[in-house]
Short mmCIF file of C-alpha atoms in Angstrom, two decimals:
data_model
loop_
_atom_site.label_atom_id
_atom_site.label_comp_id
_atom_site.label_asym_id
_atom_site.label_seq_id
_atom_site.Cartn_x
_atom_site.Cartn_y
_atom_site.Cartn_z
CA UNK I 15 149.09 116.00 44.64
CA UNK I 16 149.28 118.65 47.28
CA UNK I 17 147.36 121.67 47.90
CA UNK I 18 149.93 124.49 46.44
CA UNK I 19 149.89 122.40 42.86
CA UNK I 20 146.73 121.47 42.95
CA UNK I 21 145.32 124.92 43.73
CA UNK I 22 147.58 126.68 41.19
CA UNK I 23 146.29 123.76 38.33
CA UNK I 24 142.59 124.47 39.75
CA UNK I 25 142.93 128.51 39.59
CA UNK I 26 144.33 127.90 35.66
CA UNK I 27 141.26 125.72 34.97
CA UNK I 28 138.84 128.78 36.41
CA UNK I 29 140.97 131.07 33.95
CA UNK I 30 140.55 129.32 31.27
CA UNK I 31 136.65 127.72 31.33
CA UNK I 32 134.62 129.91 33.95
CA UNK I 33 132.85 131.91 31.16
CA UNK I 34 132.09 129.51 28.68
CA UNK I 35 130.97 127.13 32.06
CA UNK I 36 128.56 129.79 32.72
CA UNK I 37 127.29 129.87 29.81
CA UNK I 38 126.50 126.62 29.26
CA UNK I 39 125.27 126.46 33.23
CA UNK I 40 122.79 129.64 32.40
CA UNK I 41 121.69 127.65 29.14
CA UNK I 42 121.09 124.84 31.14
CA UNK I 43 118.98 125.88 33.91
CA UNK I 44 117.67 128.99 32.70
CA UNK I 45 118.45 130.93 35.77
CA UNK I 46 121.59 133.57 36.14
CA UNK I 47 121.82 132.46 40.40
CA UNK I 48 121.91 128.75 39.76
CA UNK I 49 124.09 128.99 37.10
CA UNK I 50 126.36 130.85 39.30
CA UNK I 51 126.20 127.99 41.57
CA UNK I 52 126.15 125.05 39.24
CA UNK I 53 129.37 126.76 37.84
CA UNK I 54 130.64 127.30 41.92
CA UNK I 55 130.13 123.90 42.32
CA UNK I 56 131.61 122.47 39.85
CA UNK I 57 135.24 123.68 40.15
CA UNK I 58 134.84 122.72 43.65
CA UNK I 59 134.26 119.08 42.28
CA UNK I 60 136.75 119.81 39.64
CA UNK I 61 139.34 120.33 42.64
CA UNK I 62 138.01 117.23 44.44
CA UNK I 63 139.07 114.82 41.73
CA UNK I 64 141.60 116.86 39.90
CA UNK I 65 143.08 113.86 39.90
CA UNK I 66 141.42 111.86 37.18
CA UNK I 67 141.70 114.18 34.47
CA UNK I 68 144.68 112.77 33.01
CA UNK I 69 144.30 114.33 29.84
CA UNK I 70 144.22 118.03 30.15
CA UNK I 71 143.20 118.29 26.19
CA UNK I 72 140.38 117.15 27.97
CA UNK I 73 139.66 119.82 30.28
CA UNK I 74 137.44 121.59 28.94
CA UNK I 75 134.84 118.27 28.06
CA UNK I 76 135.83 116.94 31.61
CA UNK I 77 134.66 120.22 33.24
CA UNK I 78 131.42 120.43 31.17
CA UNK I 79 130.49 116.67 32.17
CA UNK I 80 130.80 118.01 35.73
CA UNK I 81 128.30 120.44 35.28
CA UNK I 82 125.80 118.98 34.01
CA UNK I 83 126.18 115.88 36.14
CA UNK I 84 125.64 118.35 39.19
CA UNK I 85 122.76 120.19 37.46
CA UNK I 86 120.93 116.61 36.94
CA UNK I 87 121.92 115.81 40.27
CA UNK I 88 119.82 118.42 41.29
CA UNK I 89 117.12 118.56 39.18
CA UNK I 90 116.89 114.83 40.24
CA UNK I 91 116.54 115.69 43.71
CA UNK I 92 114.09 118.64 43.54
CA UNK I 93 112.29 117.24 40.28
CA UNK I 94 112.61 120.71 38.34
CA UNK I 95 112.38 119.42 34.95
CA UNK I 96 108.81 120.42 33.66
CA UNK I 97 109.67 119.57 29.42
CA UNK I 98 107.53 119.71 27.32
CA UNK I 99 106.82 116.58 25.24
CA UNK I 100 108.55 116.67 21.61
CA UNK I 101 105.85 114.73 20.04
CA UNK I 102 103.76 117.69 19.89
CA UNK I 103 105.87 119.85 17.79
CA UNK I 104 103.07 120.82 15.48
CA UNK I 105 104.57 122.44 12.03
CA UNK I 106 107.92 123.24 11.57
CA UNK I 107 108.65 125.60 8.50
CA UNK I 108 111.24 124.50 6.47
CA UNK I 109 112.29 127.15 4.17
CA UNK I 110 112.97 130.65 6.68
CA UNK I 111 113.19 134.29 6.18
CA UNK I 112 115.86 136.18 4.33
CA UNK I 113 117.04 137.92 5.90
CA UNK I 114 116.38 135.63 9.21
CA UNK I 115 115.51 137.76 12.18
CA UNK I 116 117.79 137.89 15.06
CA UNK I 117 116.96 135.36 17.67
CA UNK I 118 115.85 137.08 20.92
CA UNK I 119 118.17 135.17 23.89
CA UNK I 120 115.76 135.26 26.35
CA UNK I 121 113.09 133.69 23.89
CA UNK I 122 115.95 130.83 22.72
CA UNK I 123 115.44 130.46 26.92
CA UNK I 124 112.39 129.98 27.44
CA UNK I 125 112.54 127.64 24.36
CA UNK I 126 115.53 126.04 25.61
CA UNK I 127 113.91 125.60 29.17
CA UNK I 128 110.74 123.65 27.59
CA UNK I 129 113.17 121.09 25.92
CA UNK I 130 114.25 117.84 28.19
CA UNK I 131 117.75 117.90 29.24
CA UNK I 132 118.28 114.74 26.83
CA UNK I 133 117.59 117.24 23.74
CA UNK I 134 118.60 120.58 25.29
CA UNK I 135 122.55 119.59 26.14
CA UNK I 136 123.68 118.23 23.20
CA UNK I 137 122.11 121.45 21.01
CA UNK I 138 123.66 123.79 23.66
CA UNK I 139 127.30 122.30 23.76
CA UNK I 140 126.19 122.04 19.74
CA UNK I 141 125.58 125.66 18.86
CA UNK I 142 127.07 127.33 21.75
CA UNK I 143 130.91 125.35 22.52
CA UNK I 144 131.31 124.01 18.58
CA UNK I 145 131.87 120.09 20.61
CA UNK I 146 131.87 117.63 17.74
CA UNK I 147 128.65 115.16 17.49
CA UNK I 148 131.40 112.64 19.09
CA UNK I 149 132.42 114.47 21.99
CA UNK I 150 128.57 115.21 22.77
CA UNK I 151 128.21 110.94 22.33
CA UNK I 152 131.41 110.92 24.85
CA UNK I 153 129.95 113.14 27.17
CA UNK I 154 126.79 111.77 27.45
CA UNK I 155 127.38 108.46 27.29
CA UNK I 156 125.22 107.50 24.10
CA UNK I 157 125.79 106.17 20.75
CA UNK I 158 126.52 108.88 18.09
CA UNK I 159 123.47 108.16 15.97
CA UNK I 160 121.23 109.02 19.17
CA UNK I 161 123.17 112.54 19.53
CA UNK I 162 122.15 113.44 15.54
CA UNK I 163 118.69 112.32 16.08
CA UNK I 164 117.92 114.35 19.16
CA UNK I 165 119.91 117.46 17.40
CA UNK I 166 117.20 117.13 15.11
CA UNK I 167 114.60 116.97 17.02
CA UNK I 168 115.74 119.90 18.94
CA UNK I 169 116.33 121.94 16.17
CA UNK I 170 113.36 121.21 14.81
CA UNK I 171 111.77 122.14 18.37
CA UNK I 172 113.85 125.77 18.51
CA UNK I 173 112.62 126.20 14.70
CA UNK I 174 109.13 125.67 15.25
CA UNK I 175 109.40 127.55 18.39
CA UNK I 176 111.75 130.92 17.16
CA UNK I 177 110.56 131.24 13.43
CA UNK I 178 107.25 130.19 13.82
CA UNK I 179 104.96 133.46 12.71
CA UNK I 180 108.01 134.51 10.29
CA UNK I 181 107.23 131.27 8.92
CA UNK I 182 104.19 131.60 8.46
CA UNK I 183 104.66 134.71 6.67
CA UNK I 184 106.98 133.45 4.73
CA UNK I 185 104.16 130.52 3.76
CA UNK I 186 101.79 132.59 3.16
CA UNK I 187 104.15 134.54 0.63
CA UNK I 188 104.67 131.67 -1.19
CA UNK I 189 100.85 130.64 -1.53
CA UNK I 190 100.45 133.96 -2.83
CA UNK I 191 102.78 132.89 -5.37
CA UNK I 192 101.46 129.97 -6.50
CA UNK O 13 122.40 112.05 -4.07
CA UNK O 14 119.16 112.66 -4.31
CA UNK O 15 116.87 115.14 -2.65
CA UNK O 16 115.51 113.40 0.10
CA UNK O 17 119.26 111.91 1.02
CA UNK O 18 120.21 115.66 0.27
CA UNK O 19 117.31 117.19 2.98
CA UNK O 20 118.48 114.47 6.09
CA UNK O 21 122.11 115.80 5.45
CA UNK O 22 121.04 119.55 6.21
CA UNK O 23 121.14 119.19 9.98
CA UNK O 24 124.58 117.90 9.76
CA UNK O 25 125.88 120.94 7.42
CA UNK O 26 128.89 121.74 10.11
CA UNK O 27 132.37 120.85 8.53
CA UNK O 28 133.90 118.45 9.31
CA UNK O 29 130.93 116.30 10.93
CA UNK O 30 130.84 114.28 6.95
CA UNK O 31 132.89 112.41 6.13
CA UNK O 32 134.82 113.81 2.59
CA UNK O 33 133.34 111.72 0.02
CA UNK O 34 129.39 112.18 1.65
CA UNK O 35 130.78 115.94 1.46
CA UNK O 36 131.16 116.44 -2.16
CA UNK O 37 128.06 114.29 -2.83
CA UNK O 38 126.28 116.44 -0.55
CA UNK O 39 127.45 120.06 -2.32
CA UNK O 40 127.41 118.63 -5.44
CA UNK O 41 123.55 118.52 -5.52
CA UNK O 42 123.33 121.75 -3.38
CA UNK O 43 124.43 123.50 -6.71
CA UNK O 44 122.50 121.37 -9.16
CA UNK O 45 119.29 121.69 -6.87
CA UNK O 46 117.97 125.33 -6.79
CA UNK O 47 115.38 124.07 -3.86
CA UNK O 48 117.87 121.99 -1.69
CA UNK O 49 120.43 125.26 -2.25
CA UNK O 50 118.04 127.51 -0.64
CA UNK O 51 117.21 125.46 1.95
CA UNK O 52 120.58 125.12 2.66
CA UNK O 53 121.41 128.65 2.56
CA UNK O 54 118.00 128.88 4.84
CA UNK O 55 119.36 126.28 7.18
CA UNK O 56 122.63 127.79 7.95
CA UNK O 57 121.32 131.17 8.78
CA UNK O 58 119.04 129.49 11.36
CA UNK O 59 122.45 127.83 12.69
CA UNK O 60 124.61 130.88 12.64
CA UNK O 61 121.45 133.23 14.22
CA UNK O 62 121.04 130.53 17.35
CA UNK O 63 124.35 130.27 17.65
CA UNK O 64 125.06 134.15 18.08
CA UNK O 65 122.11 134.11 20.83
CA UNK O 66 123.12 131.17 22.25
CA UNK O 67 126.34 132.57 23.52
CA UNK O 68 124.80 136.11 24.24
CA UNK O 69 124.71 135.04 28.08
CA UNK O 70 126.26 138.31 30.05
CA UNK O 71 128.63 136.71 32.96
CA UNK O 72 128.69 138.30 35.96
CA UNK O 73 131.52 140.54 36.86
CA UNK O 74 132.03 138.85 40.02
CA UNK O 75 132.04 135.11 39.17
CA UNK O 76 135.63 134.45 38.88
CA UNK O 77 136.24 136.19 42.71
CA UNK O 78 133.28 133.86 43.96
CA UNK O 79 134.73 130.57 42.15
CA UNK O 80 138.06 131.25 43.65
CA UNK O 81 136.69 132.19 47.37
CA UNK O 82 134.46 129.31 47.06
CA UNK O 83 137.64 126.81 46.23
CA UNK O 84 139.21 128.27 49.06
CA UNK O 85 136.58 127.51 51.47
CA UNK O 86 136.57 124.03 50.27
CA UNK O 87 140.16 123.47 51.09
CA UNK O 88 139.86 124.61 54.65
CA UNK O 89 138.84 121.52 57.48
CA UNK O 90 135.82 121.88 57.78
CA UNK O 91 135.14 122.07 61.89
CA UNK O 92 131.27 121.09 61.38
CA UNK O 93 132.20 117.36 60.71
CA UNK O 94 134.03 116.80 63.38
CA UNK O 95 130.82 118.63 65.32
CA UNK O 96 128.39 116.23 63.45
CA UNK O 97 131.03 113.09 64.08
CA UNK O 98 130.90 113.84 67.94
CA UNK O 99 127.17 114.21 68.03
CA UNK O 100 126.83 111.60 65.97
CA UNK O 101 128.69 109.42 68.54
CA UNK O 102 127.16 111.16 71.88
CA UNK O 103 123.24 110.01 70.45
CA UNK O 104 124.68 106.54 69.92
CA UNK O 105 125.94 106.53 73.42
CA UNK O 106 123.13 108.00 75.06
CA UNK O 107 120.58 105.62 72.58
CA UNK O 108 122.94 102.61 73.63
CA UNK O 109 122.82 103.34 77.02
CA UNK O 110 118.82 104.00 77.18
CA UNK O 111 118.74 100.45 75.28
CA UNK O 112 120.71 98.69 78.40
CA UNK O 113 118.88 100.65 80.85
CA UNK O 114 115.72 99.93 79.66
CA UNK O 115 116.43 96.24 79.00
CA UNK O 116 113.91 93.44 80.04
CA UNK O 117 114.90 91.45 82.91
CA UNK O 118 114.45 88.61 83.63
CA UNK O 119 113.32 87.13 86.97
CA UNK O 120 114.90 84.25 88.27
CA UNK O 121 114.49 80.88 87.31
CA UNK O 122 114.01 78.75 91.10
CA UNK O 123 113.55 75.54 89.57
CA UNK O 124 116.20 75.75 87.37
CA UNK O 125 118.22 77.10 90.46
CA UNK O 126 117.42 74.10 92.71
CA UNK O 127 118.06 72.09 90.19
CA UNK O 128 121.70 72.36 90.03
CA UNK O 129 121.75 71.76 93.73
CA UNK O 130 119.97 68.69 93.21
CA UNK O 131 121.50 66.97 90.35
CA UNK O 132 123.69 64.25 91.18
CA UNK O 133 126.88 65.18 90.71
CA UNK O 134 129.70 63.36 88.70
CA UNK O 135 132.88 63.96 86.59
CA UNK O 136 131.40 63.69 83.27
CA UNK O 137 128.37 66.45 84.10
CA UNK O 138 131.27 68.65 85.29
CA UNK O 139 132.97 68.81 82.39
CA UNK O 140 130.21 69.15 80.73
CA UNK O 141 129.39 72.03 82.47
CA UNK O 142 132.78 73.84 81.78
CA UNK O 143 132.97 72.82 78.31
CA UNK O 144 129.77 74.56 77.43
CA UNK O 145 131.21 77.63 79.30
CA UNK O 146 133.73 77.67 76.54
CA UNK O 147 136.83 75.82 79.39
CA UNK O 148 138.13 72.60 78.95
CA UNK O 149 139.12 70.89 82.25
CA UNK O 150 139.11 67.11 83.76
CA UNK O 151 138.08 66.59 87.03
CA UNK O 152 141.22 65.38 89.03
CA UNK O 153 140.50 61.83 89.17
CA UNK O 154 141.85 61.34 93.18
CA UNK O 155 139.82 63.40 94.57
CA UNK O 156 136.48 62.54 96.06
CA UNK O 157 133.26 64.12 94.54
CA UNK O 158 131.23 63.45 97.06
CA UNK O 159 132.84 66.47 99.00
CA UNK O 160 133.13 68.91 96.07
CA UNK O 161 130.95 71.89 97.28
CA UNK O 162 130.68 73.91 93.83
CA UNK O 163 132.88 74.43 90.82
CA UNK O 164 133.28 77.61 88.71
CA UNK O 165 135.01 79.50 86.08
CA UNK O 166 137.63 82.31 87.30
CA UNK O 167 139.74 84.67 85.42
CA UNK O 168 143.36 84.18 86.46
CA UNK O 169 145.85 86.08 85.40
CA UNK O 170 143.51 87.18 82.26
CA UNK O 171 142.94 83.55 81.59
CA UNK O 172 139.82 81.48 82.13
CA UNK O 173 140.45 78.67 84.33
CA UNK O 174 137.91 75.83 85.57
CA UNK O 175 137.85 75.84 89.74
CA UNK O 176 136.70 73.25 91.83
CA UNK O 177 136.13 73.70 95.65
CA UNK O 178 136.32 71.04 97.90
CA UNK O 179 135.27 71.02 101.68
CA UNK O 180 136.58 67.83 103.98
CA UNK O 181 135.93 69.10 107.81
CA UNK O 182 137.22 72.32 108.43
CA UNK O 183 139.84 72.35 105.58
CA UNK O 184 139.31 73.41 101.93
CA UNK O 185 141.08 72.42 99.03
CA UNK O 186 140.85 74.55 95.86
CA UNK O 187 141.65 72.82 92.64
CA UNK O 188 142.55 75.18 89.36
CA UNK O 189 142.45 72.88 86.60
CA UNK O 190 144.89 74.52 83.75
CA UNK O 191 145.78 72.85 80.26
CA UNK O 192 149.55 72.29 79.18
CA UNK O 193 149.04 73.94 76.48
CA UNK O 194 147.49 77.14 76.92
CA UNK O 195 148.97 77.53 80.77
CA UNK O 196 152.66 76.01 80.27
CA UNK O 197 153.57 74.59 83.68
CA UNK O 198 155.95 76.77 85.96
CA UNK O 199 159.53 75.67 86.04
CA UNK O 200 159.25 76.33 90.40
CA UNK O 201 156.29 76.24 92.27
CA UNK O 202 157.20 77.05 95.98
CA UNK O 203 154.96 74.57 98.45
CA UNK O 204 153.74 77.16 101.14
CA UNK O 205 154.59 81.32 100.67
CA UNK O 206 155.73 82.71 103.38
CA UNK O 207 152.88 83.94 106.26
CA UNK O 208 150.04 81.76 103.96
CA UNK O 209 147.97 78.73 105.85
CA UNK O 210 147.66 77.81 101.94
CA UNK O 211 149.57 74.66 100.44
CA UNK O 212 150.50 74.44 96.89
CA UNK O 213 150.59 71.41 95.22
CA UNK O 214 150.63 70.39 91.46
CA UNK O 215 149.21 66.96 90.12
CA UNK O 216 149.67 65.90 86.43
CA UNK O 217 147.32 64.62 83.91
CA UNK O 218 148.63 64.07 80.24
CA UNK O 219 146.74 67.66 79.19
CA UNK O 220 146.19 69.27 82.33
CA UNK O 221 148.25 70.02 85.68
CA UNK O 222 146.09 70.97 88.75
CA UNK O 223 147.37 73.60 91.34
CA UNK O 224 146.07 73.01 94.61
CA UNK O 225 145.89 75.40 97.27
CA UNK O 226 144.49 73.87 100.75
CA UNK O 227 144.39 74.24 104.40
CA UNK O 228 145.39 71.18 106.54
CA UNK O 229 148.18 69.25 106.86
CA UNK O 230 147.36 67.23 103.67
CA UNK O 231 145.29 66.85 101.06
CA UNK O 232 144.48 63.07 102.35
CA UNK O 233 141.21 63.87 103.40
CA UNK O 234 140.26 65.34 100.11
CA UNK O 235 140.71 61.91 98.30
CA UNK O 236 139.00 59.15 97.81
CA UNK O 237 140.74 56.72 100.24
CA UNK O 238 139.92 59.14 103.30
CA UNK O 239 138.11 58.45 105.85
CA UNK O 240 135.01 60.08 103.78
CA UNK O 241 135.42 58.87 100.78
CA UNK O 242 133.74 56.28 99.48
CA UNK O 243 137.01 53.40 99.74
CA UNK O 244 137.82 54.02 95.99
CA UNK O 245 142.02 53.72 95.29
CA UNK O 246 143.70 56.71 94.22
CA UNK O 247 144.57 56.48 90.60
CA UNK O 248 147.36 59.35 90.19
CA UNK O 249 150.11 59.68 92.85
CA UNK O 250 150.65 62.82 94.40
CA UNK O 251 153.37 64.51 93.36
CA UNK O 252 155.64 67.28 95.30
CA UNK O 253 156.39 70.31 93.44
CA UNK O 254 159.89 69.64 92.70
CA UNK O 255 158.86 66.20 91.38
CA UNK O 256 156.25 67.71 89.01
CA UNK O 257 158.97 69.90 88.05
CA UNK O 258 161.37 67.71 86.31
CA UNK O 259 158.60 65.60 85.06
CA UNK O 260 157.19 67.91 83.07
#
């Protein structure tokens, strides 16, 4: 393919995916300039190897895979990840607030940034791009089963994390009760 | 379905995600369970909450201009790797040439050079000789060994070619020693170019032919049968050049 239709397919993929790309970038690494550049980065790959997307009902999946391929490209490199261990969850409330509070974005962040990748992906494309628990297998390359278990987890994680004094509240209430 | 079935299932509330039948298990006991309802209900507030903040990321105004300039800039040739391929290839030459310049030498080896004036010489350490140089040759069978004053490999006409050097007197005979098949013989060899003191003869052997340029009046002294030589008959006739012509 030359340059003119391969630009013109390129500049349609930017229209359609660069905010939701972004997004999912900023989730990703936490930080506004690398998500900038993770996103920068990966239409530039996108444009390298336009080429093997064959399906473009795939674009969107195809795009995402490329961005977080170059973010753990880099974390890889500068060894970034500093996640927290999931074993040490400690109590995670069950039954919430009503109504729930609203969820502060820059606290889901900081959450989000304490997760390892292997957990925090799959709950971002999850919550944030509505990808089925098969596309998130397909785009990670692991069994479906493995993508519901570390949803789980992670949500568990967020929960524990995000509604932890409401929680407690909230179990308190019901001690009262009883 | 039970409760505790009922409880794993909450994580996986989103539609579609169950599979129809697991579905109306699932929501049957959601309205038969007060407990599993609520936590339901509690469940898929959490969900819709994170998912409103998860998408609350502002984008910057000017991302879409960058991505585009940015895909622009990566279309253009990019001069620096031609730059790095030349420097790349100027350290090579500079680190290659340092490695020859600063190469060990080695002095030379005096026995080993009077050696080869001292071994006896004889056809079959000859060809020895050239055939570990990578040439294969014979060593013309009529002429006398005795008087062969050195031997050598020389590029002719981009070809290597075994060369003998024979001495009788004041006349010198040099033999080039060239196989059929990688040096097809000449259809015309002329016998003396104009202005030369050279003589050109060819010999045959069943692989090789032998071009022979020499000073003299013949090569008779060269042979075996000469007044030098040893007494020892000549084994291949001599042949003129129009003779080894239409024999070949």
């Amino acid at each position: 393919m030359g340059w003119p239709g391969k630009s013109r397919k390129v500049e349609e993929l930017v229209e359609a995916h660069y905010s939701s790309l972004y997004r999912f970038a900023y989730r990703l690494s936490g930080f506004a300039q690398e998500a900038e550049d993770l996103t920068q980065e990966a239409f530039c790959q996108a444009q390298a190897k336009l080429e093997q997307l064959r399906d473009w009902t795939r674009a969107r999946a195809w795009l995402f895979t490329i961005l977080r391929n170059a973010y753990l490209h880099r974390v890889r490199s500068s060894k970034l990840e500093n996640a927290v261990s999931l074993e040490t969850l400690g109590e995670v409330p069950d039954r919430l607030p009503d109504p729930l509070p609203e969820i502060d974005p820059d606290k889901l962040q900081k959450a989000l940034n304490e997760l390892p990748e292997p957990y925090r992906t799959p709950l971002i494309l999850f919550y944030f791009d509505d990808f089925t628990y098969r596309d998130i297998a397909e785009q990670m390359d692991v069994p479906i089963g493995t993508v519901m278990s570390r949803l789980a987890r992670a949500k568990a994680f967020l929960k524990a994390r995000l509604m932890q004094p409401a929680a407690l509240v909230a179990g308190s209430d019901r001690g009262e009760e009883a | 379905m039970d409760c505790t079935n009922a409880r794993l299932l909450l994580n996986f509330l989103r539609s579609g995600e169950l599979d129809p039948a697991e579905r109306d298990a699932f929501e049957q006991h959601l309205e038969s369970c007060p407990d599993c309802g609520a936590l339901a209900q509690s469940e898929q507030r959490f969900d819709d909450a994170l998912t409103v903040a998860m998408q609350r990321v502002p984008v910057p105004r000017t991302l879409k201009a960058g991505i585009l300039e940015r895909l622009v800039r990566s279309r253009r040739p990019r001069p620096w790797a031609w730059i790095s391929a030349a420097a790349a290839a100027c350290l090579l030459l500079v680190v290659g040439f340092g490695a020859w310049w600063l190469r060990p030498v080695e002095p030379i080896n005096i026995p080993g050079l009077m050696y080869v004036h001292e071994a006896p010489i004889n056809a079959e350490a000859i060809q020895d000789w050239f055939e570990n140089n990578g040439v294969a040759m014979v060593v013309p069978p009529q002429f006398n060994i005795n008087l062969l004053d050195g031997y050598d490999v020389v590029e002719v006409q981009k070809r290597k070619v075994a060369r003998l050097t024979f001495v009788a007197r004041d006349n010198i005979a040099h033999v080039y020693v060239l196989p059929k098949d990688q040096c097809p013989p000449p259809e015309e060899i002329p016998e003396k170019l104009p202005g030369s003191r050279h003589t050109l003869v060819s010999l045959r052997d069943p692989s090789f032919y032998f071009i022979v340029i020499y000073t003299g009046s013949s090569l008779a002294p060269f042979y075996w049968d000469s007044v030098q030589g040893s007494g020892r008959a000549m084994n291949t006739a001599r042949l003129p050049i129009a003779g080894f012509t239409s024999n070949t």
